[in-house]
C-alpha positions in Angstrom: -41.4 -124.7 18.9 -39.3 -121.5 18.6 -36.0 -122.0 16.8 -33.1 -121.2 19.1 -29.9 -119.6 17.6 -26.6 -120.2 19.4 -22.9 -119.6 18.7 -20.9 -122.8 18.1 -17.6 -124.0 16.8 -17.6 -126.3 13.8 -14.8 -128.5 12.6 -14.9 -130.2 9.2 -12.6 -133.3 8.8 -11.0 -134.7 5.7 -8.6 -137.7 5.6 -4.9 -137.0 6.1 -4.0 -140.5 7.1 -5.4 -143.8 5.8 -8.0 -145.1 8.2 -10.8 -147.6 7.7 -14.3 -146.5 8.6 -14.1 -148.5 11.8 -10.7 -147.1 12.7 -12.0 -143.6 12.0 -14.9 -144.1 14.4 -12.7 -145.5 17.1 -10.1 -142.8 16.8 -12.7 -140.0 17.0 -14.9 -141.5 19.7 -12.3 -143.3 21.9 -9.3 -141.0 21.4 -10.4 -137.5 20.3 -13.6 -137.2 22.3 -12.1 -137.8 25.7 -9.3 -135.3 25.0 -11.8 -132.7 23.7 -14.0 -133.0 26.8 -11.0 -132.1 29.0 -10.9 -128.7 27.3 -14.0 -127.2 29.0 -16.6 -128.0 26.4 -20.3 -127.6 27.3 -21.6 -129.7 24.4 -20.0 -132.0 22.0 -21.5 -133.8 19.0 -19.9 -135.7 16.0 -21.1 -136.9 12.7 -18.8 -139.7 11.3 -18.7 -141.6 8.1 -18.1 -144.9 9.8 -18.8 -148.6 9.2 -22.4 -148.1 10.3 -23.0 -145.4 7.7 -23.7 -147.4 4.6 -26.4 -145.4 2.8 -25.3 -143.8 -0.5 -25.5 -140.1 -0.6 -28.7 -138.7 -2.2 -26.5 -136.1 -4.0 -23.9 -137.0 -6.7 -20.2 -136.2 -6.1 -19.6 -133.4 -8.7 -16.5 -132.1 -7.1 -12.8 -133.0 -7.0 -10.9 -134.1 -4.0 -11.8 -136.2 -0.9 -15.3 -136.1 0.5 -15.9 -135.0 4.1 -15.4 -137.8 6.6 -16.6 -136.3 9.8 -17.8 -133.1 11.6 -17.3 -132.0 15.1 -19.7 -129.5 16.7 -18.8 -127.8 20.0 -20.5 -125.3 22.2 -18.3 -123.7 24.9 -18.1 -120.6 27.1 -14.3 -120.5 26.6 -12.5 -118.1 24.3 -13.2 -119.2 20.8 -9.7 -118.5 19.4 -7.9 -120.5 22.0 -10.4 -123.3 21.9 -10.1 -123.6 18.2 -6.3 -124.0 18.3 -6.6 -126.7 21.0 -9.3 -128.7 19.1 -7.5 -128.5 15.8 -4.4 -129.8 17.4 -6.2 -132.8 18.8 -7.9 -133.6 15.4 -4.8 -133.1 13.3 -2.8 -135.3 15.6 -5.4 -138.0 15.1 -4.8 -138.0 11.3 -7.3 -135.5 9.8 -7.1 -132.3 7.7 -9.3 -129.8 9.6 -11.4 -126.9 8.6 -12.4 -124.7 11.5 -15.3 -122.2 11.7 -17.3 -120.1 14.0 -21.0 -120.6 13.3 -24.5 -119.6 14.3 -26.3 -122.9 14.9 -30.0 -123.2 14.9 -32.0 -126.4 15.5 -35.0 -125.9 13.2 -36.6 -129.3 14.3 -35.3 -131.5 17.0 -36.1 -135.1 17.8 -39.8 -135.3 18.8 -40.8 -131.9 17.3 -42.7 -133.6 14.4 -44.5 -136.9 13.8 -41.6 -138.4 12.0 -39.6 -139.6 15.0 -39.6 -139.8 18.8 -37.9 -137.6 21.3 -34.3 -138.5 22.0 -34.1 -141.3 24.5 -30.7 -142.7 23.9 -27.6 -141.9 26.0 -24.6 -139.8 25.2 -22.0 -141.8 23.4 -24.4 -144.1 21.6 -25.0 -143.9 17.9 -28.3 -142.1 17.1 -30.8 -144.6 15.6 -31.2 -142.4 12.5 -29.3 -141.8 9.3 -27.5 -138.5 9.1 -27.0 -136.5 5.9 -24.5 -133.6 6.2 -24.5 -131.0 3.4 -22.0 -128.2 2.8 -23.3 -125.1 1.3 -21.7 -122.3 -0.8 -23.6 -119.0 -1.3 -24.2 -118.1 -5.0 -22.4 -114.8 -5.8 -25.7 -113.4 -7.2 -27.2 -113.2 -3.7 -26.0 -111.0 -0.9 -25.3 -112.8 2.4 -28.5 -111.4 3.9 -30.7 -112.4 0.9 -29.1 -115.9 0.8 -29.9 -116.5 4.5 -33.4 -115.2 4.1 -33.9 -117.6 1.2 -32.4 -120.5 3.1 -34.1 -119.9 6.5 -37.3 -118.3 5.2 -38.1 -120.5 2.3 -36.0 -123.6 2.0 -36.4 -124.7 5.6 -40.2 -124.5 5.9 -40.7 -125.9 2.4 -38.5 -128.9 3.0 -40.0 -129.5 6.4 -43.4 -129.7 4.8 -42.3 -132.1 2.1 -39.8 -134.4 3.8 -39.9 -136.7 6.8 -36.8 -135.5 8.7 -36.3 -136.5 12.3 -34.0 -133.6 13.0 -32.8 -130.5 11.1 -29.9 -128.3 12.2 -28.6 -125.3 10.3 -25.1 -123.9 10.7 -24.4 -120.4 9.2 -20.7 -119.9 9.0 -19.8 -116.5 10.5 -16.0 -116.8 10.4 -13.6 -119.1 8.5 -10.4 -119.7 10.4 -7.3 -118.9 8.3 -6.4 -121.7 5.9 -9.8 -123.5 6.1 -11.7 -124.4 3.0 -14.4 -121.8 2.2 -18.1 -122.7 2.8 -21.0 -120.5 3.9 -23.1 -123.0 5.7 -23.7 -126.6 6.7 -27.0 -128.5 7.1 -27.5 -131.6 9.2 -30.5 -133.7 8.5 -31.4 -136.9 10.4 -33.7 -139.4 8.7 -35.8 -142.0 10.4 -34.3 -145.0 8.5 -32.0 -145.8 5.5 -35.1 -146.3 3.4 -36.2 -142.7 4.0 -33.1 -141.7 2.0 -33.1 -144.4 -0.7 -36.9 -144.7 -1.3 -38.1 -141.6 -3.2 -41.7 -142.2 -2.0 -40.5 -142.0 1.6 -37.9 -139.2 0.9 -40.6 -136.9 -0.6 -43.6 -138.0 1.7 -45.4 -139.2 -1.5 -47.3 -142.0 0.2 -47.1 -144.3 -2.8 -48.6 -141.8 -5.2 -46.7 -141.1 -8.4 -48.5 -137.8 -8.8 -47.7 -136.6 -5.3 -44.1 -137.8 -5.8 -43.7 -135.7 -9.0 -45.4 -132.7 -7.3 -43.2 -132.8 -4.2 -40.0 -133.3 -6.2 -40.8 -130.2 -8.3 -41.6 -128.1 -5.2 -38.4 -129.2 -3.4 -36.3 -128.6 -6.5 -37.8 -125.2 -6.9 -36.9 -124.4 -3.2 -33.4 -125.7 -3.5 -32.6 -123.8 -6.7 -34.1 -120.7 -5.1 -31.1 -120.4 -2.8 -28.4 -122.7 -4.1 -26.7 -124.2 -7.2 -27.3 -128.0 -7.5 -23.8 -128.8 -8.8 -22.2 -127.2 -5.8 -24.1 -129.2 -3.1 -21.9 -131.6 -1.2 -23.8 -134.2 0.8 -22.3 -137.1 2.8 -24.2 -139.7 4.8 -22.9 -140.3 8.3 -23.6 -141.6 11.8 -24.5 -139.1 14.5 -23.1 -139.3 18.1 -24.0 -137.0 21.0 -20.9 -137.1 23.2 -22.0 -134.4 25.8 -25.4 -132.7 26.0 
């Protein structure tokens, strides 16, 4: 399958108001989503750290401040600048600190593109039957932007695809950071077939019960990651995925 690259708007959410995980889901799905869909959006998808997202992140929290609590991904034909202002207003009113970005989104593998999971057969609005890991990326200064993307797309993506059983893998290259938003260079969305595929290293690394294969695959993946990123700057949060309009 050929990877499709498309312009999209990405919104990163941090807590600005105390909400339980259940309240967070209800506010985003029942209040924000209907308001956003009135704005002329072609596609809408959310990742939410809600009460159904109980898997511990595979990456340690080595950074200060709140962890990401949700992401909102939008595809629209409307003017980006005006759409961003409207979306940010809706999300801020709901109790979130918002980072807004224009991105180039590419779906490297979609549901059903590999043997690890079936094609999507659940309706819009229903939680995806997978476990979502969302990772924020910051480009190391030693790499130019072009070299960094080449290392990410040309090496990291195919290597990780060969070593890990992901159901879906989406890359977001940040093209423009809207004034006042925290700086990041990219975001990866990885859907895993089950919680065990994140917590069990033999499943996470496609090791098939072999300690030798586990060690080998861990080494190969670590080599690929450090080839384009700094481990201590990786920010990963596990979430629930919701397609609201496709």
